[in-house]
XYZ file of C-alpha atoms in Angstrom:
343
model
C -19.959 34.917 -7.449
C -22.732 32.527 -8.361
C -20.260 30.071 -9.777
C -18.090 30.173 -6.639
C -21.111 29.611 -4.389
C -22.227 26.659 -6.510
C -18.719 25.175 -6.409
C -18.554 25.476 -2.615
C -21.982 23.909 -2.259
C -21.020 21.071 -4.592
C -17.830 20.364 -2.663
C -19.676 20.420 0.665
C -22.372 18.065 -0.665
C -19.722 15.704 -2.062
C -17.737 15.576 1.194
C -20.849 15.091 3.357
C -22.100 12.308 1.066
C -18.737 10.563 1.126
C -18.491 10.808 4.917
C -22.096 9.631 5.362
C -21.408 6.524 3.247
C -18.170 5.744 5.087
C -19.804 3.736 7.943
C -21.675 1.587 5.387
C -18.468 0.904 3.460
C -16.655 0.072 6.699
C -19.429 -2.289 7.820
C -19.354 -4.046 4.440
C -15.582 -4.387 4.623
C -15.583 -5.811 8.158
C -18.430 -8.179 7.316
C -16.476 -9.479 4.322
C -13.416 -10.110 6.530
C -15.552 -11.893 9.160
C -17.285 -14.125 6.597
C -14.094 -14.992 4.687
C -12.294 -16.031 7.873
C -15.288 -18.113 9.015
C -15.641 -20.044 5.731
C -12.054 -21.284 5.817
C -12.042 -25.111 5.836
C -11.352 -27.032 9.053
C -11.535 -26.179 12.744
C -9.174 -23.216 13.379
C -8.463 -24.272 16.983
C -7.624 -27.874 16.077
C -5.476 -26.639 13.189
C -3.507 -24.193 15.355
C -3.043 -26.535 18.347
C -2.175 -29.585 16.272
C -3.599 -33.061 16.220
C -2.276 -34.015 19.675
C -4.245 -31.448 21.700
C -6.652 -32.971 24.213
C -10.408 -32.432 23.809
C -10.444 -30.377 27.029
C -7.736 -28.051 25.734
C -9.519 -27.648 22.405
C -12.777 -26.859 24.207
C -11.073 -24.267 26.444
C -9.469 -22.601 23.431
C -12.815 -22.472 21.593
C -14.455 -20.920 24.659
C -11.628 -18.378 24.977
C -12.085 -17.344 21.340
C -15.887 -17.379 21.613
C -16.211 -19.927 18.810
C -18.812 -21.908 20.755
C -21.236 -18.961 20.603
C -23.864 -18.547 17.846
C -22.487 -16.964 14.675
C -24.484 -13.730 15.123
C -23.097 -13.343 18.646
C -19.567 -13.814 17.262
C -20.280 -11.227 14.548
C -21.591 -8.645 17.011
C -18.659 -9.189 19.380
C -16.196 -8.893 16.456
C -17.635 -5.548 15.353
C -17.704 -4.233 18.926
C -14.075 -5.289 19.527
C -12.918 -3.611 16.309
C -14.717 -0.385 17.217
C -12.943 -0.488 20.615
C -9.552 -1.053 18.952
C -9.279 -4.682 20.131
C -7.964 -6.832 17.270
C -7.836 -10.054 19.267
C -5.375 -12.368 21.011
C -3.259 -14.792 18.919
C -3.081 -18.474 19.841
C 0.627 -18.817 19.063
C 2.049 -15.479 20.273
C 1.920 -14.008 23.801
C 1.443 -10.488 22.405
C -1.923 -9.073 21.418
C -2.559 -8.373 17.734
C -2.552 -4.654 18.531
C 0.936 -4.972 20.042
C 2.160 -6.977 17.041
C 0.814 -4.260 14.733
C 2.534 -1.554 16.796
C 5.843 -3.462 16.659
C 5.863 -4.422 12.975
C 3.731 -1.934 11.054
C 6.461 0.781 10.925
C 8.607 -1.599 8.866
C 5.729 -2.181 6.431
C 4.951 1.543 6.214
C 8.609 2.389 5.539
C 8.697 -0.193 2.741
C 5.397 0.836 1.112
C 6.112 4.580 1.264
C 9.523 4.053 -0.355
C 7.900 1.827 -2.991
C 5.227 4.456 -3.669
C 7.905 7.114 -4.197
C 9.690 4.811 -6.659
C 6.431 4.040 -8.485
C 5.296 7.662 -8.802
C 8.750 8.856 -9.904
C 9.040 6.106 -12.509
C 5.468 6.558 -13.715
C 5.628 10.335 -14.040
C 9.013 10.437 -15.792
C 8.467 7.575 -18.224
C 4.772 8.376 -18.814
C 5.430 12.063 -19.533
C 8.311 11.367 -21.909
C 6.307 8.655 -23.710
C 3.354 11.030 -24.199
C 5.522 13.920 -25.371
C 7.273 11.700 -27.920
C 4.286 9.665 -29.041
C 4.878 6.755 -31.460
C 8.655 7.086 -31.155
C 11.086 4.570 -29.724
C 10.742 6.298 -26.327
C 6.966 5.811 -26.379
C 7.193 2.154 -27.400
C 9.912 1.483 -24.827
C 7.912 3.184 -22.081
C 4.771 1.210 -22.852
C 6.709 -2.069 -22.937
C 8.369 -1.213 -19.631
C 4.978 -0.517 -18.066
C 3.581 -3.862 -19.232
C 6.639 -5.883 -18.187
C 7.018 -4.434 -14.667
C 3.288 -4.772 -13.990
C 3.022 -8.325 -15.319
C 6.164 -9.664 -13.612
C 5.393 -11.404 -10.272
C 6.881 -9.394 -7.425
C 8.604 -12.402 -5.841
C 10.205 -13.297 -9.194
C 11.465 -9.725 -9.664
C 12.763 -9.765 -6.094
C 14.683 -13.007 -6.551
C 16.267 -11.721 -9.787
C 17.251 -8.475 -8.016
C 18.841 -10.449 -5.171
C 20.787 -12.642 -7.591
C 22.076 -9.664 -9.605
C 22.670 -6.839 -7.110
C 23.427 -8.866 -3.971
C 25.017 -12.133 -5.067
C 26.630 -11.224 -8.412
C 27.564 -7.542 -7.981
C 27.670 -7.488 -4.150
C 26.252 -3.957 -4.081
C 23.298 -4.334 -1.736
C 22.213 -6.706 1.057
C 19.801 -9.520 0.251
C 17.333 -8.948 3.080
C 16.382 -7.807 6.598
C 16.123 -4.182 7.717
C 19.599 -3.749 9.243
C 23.009 -5.404 9.401
C 23.739 -7.440 12.533
C 26.474 -4.986 13.602
C 24.077 -2.019 13.743
C 22.521 -1.248 17.112
C 19.299 0.605 16.357
C 18.249 3.450 18.638
C 14.794 3.612 17.080
C 12.277 5.717 18.997
C 9.744 5.631 16.137
C 10.486 2.272 14.494
C 11.049 4.025 11.143
C 14.779 3.490 10.774
C 15.400 6.163 8.131
C 13.581 8.747 10.242
C 15.262 7.501 13.423
C 18.674 7.834 11.796
C 17.921 11.494 11.026
C 16.382 12.261 14.428
C 19.244 10.702 16.405
C 21.914 11.901 13.895
C 22.987 8.268 13.575
C 24.057 8.370 9.923
C 25.401 4.819 10.053
C 21.895 3.640 10.973
C 20.375 5.784 8.197
C 22.770 4.561 5.505
C 22.508 0.905 6.523
C 18.689 1.086 6.645
C 18.614 2.785 3.227
C 20.849 0.118 1.686
C 18.561 -2.617 3.030
C 15.478 -0.749 1.802
C 16.531 -0.206 -1.825
C 16.051 -3.717 -3.236
C 12.665 -4.534 -1.629
C 11.424 -0.964 -2.110
C 12.312 -0.811 -5.804
C 10.932 -4.322 -6.372
C 7.581 -3.380 -4.822
C 7.607 0.018 -6.538
C 8.029 -1.573 -9.973
C 4.852 -3.594 -9.376
C 2.626 -0.509 -9.361
C 4.984 1.682 -11.394
C 3.605 0.087 -14.563
C 0.108 1.328 -13.682
C 1.384 4.883 -13.191
C 3.286 4.812 -16.498
C 0.144 3.939 -18.451
C -2.060 6.386 -16.534
C 0.333 9.335 -16.881
C 0.858 8.642 -20.594
C -2.877 8.390 -21.363
C -3.781 11.503 -19.352
C -0.915 13.494 -20.849
C -2.023 12.570 -24.392
C -5.607 13.640 -23.638
C -4.454 16.865 -22.009
C -2.074 17.737 -24.862
C -5.057 17.571 -27.270
C -7.253 19.839 -25.141
C -8.350 23.319 -26.256
C -6.468 25.283 -23.593
C -3.189 23.568 -24.526
C -3.766 24.335 -28.204
C -4.605 27.911 -27.207
C -1.349 28.189 -25.236
C 0.590 26.957 -28.249
C -1.236 29.420 -30.497
C -0.150 32.266 -28.186
C 3.459 31.307 -28.875
C 4.273 29.855 -25.460
C 7.330 27.624 -25.670
C 6.623 23.878 -25.806
C 8.426 23.101 -22.529
C 6.247 25.566 -20.630
C 3.105 24.251 -22.326
C 4.077 20.733 -21.342
C 4.970 21.275 -17.685
C 2.874 24.283 -16.661
C -0.321 23.577 -18.584
C -0.581 19.903 -19.508
C 1.413 18.124 -16.816
C -0.381 19.581 -13.767
C -3.848 18.701 -15.054
C -2.742 15.255 -16.167
C -1.671 14.477 -12.594
C -5.170 14.883 -11.111
C -6.341 11.329 -12.008
C -3.090 9.991 -10.560
C -4.315 11.006 -7.095
C -7.257 8.643 -7.533
C -5.013 5.857 -8.757
C -2.752 6.275 -5.702
C -5.707 5.456 -3.450
C -6.692 2.451 -5.521
C -3.124 1.139 -5.383
C -3.067 1.112 -1.560
C -4.544 -2.400 -1.430
C -2.183 -3.601 -4.171
C 0.780 -2.123 -2.298
C -0.132 -3.899 0.937
C -0.745 -7.160 -0.913
C 2.563 -6.805 -2.721
C 4.265 -5.934 0.562
C 3.326 -9.359 1.940
C 5.148 -11.137 -0.908
C 8.032 -8.639 -0.924
C 8.601 -8.932 2.832
C 8.630 -12.720 2.556
C 11.083 -12.653 -0.359
C 13.498 -10.247 1.370
C 13.021 -11.529 4.968
C 11.702 -8.060 5.773
C 10.424 -8.118 9.377
C 7.127 -6.361 8.741
C 3.452 -7.078 9.253
C 3.205 -8.967 5.947
C 5.850 -11.476 7.034
C 4.048 -11.905 10.354
C 0.792 -12.567 8.508
C 2.446 -15.336 6.464
C 3.890 -16.870 9.660
C 0.456 -16.864 11.313
C -1.123 -18.422 8.211
C 1.482 -21.189 8.300
C 0.795 -21.673 12.023
C -2.963 -21.685 11.257
C -3.447 -19.026 13.945
C -7.010 -18.028 13.174
C -7.237 -15.216 15.755
C -4.038 -13.471 14.607
C -4.998 -13.905 10.951
C -8.381 -12.260 11.496
C -6.863 -9.398 13.499
C -4.117 -8.548 10.985
C -6.421 -8.845 7.955
C -8.909 -6.581 9.750
C -6.123 -4.044 10.348
C -5.092 -4.125 6.667
C -8.745 -3.625 5.694
C -9.011 -0.605 8.002
C -5.839 0.903 6.505
C -7.196 0.506 2.970
C -10.511 2.030 4.076
C -8.854 5.083 5.669
C -6.521 5.647 2.693
C -9.423 5.346 0.226
C -11.491 7.818 2.224
C -8.637 10.336 2.386
C -7.967 10.009 -1.351
C -11.669 10.557 -2.113
C -11.653 13.734 -0.018
C -8.417 15.014 -1.610
C -9.781 14.155 -5.050
C -12.899 16.206 -4.343
C -10.755 19.155 -3.284
C -8.437 19.156 -6.321
C -10.798 17.988 -9.080
C -14.050 19.981 -9.481
C -15.489 17.351 -11.856
C -16.094 14.769 -9.082
C -18.314 17.179 -7.102
C -21.131 17.044 -9.625
């Protein structure tokens, strides 16, 4: 009874502390985005409008963006706008940043979720087999695979995949989310889910075919991290006292591996999944560009090329908020499943 009360108190204290620190983390994150955008070289309005814009037009654009105000006024207005859900108005697109996010973020989410499934599946399977057969050819091969897929640039892996599976073998499309002949009835913007909801299996199959190459390419990027983490945690767990005790009681090795060692080895993976959220979104930008994937990452690259300062700040702020929310959720889940982090 005493132990259970102490555990509940520890969990409550951990969750309250994490939630109390969340506003400070968010303020630090938004401040970093604001400062990084402001220290970019050159005048953002002149850069986005081009060298032939008249001084009057440049002045009007600076007034519209509030760039003629003192820096502290700009900072306060930026924080207030973000808290109100206003991510700004681009200079080169008639839509607001919020509307652009609503239009394109489902494509990025569909890609990153598929990539995460690929990464976790690859990491768990290869990492578990490598740990079970330590110092064998399976272990060496698994470790080499983890190093190679993590070290390989995602755009380079994507180009090789396009050359092999699209151009040489003609098995999968090279890019985009759908074939031109497919008319998408997409109430949610998630084409796989829309195909199931509307029972449009042609839409589902075409969207899946277009998703495989970019999803696997992005999944391989973080799959290497999962391989190493699962292997290391499995090796530590297999040497623990309760696993040795299970073996001493005559429990078969397969049951020891999957029912005793494997479950506990997966706990640190939950933490790693949160840490990989930023890497996934960063990799999604390169992957979307490589595969002409019409997501938020591709839009960000287009706005960078157009030197659209307002859109750049809004989209980067949105990515920062996503990483913040995912990290907070993972911390809470980690506190619920792992008693060690509560103390």
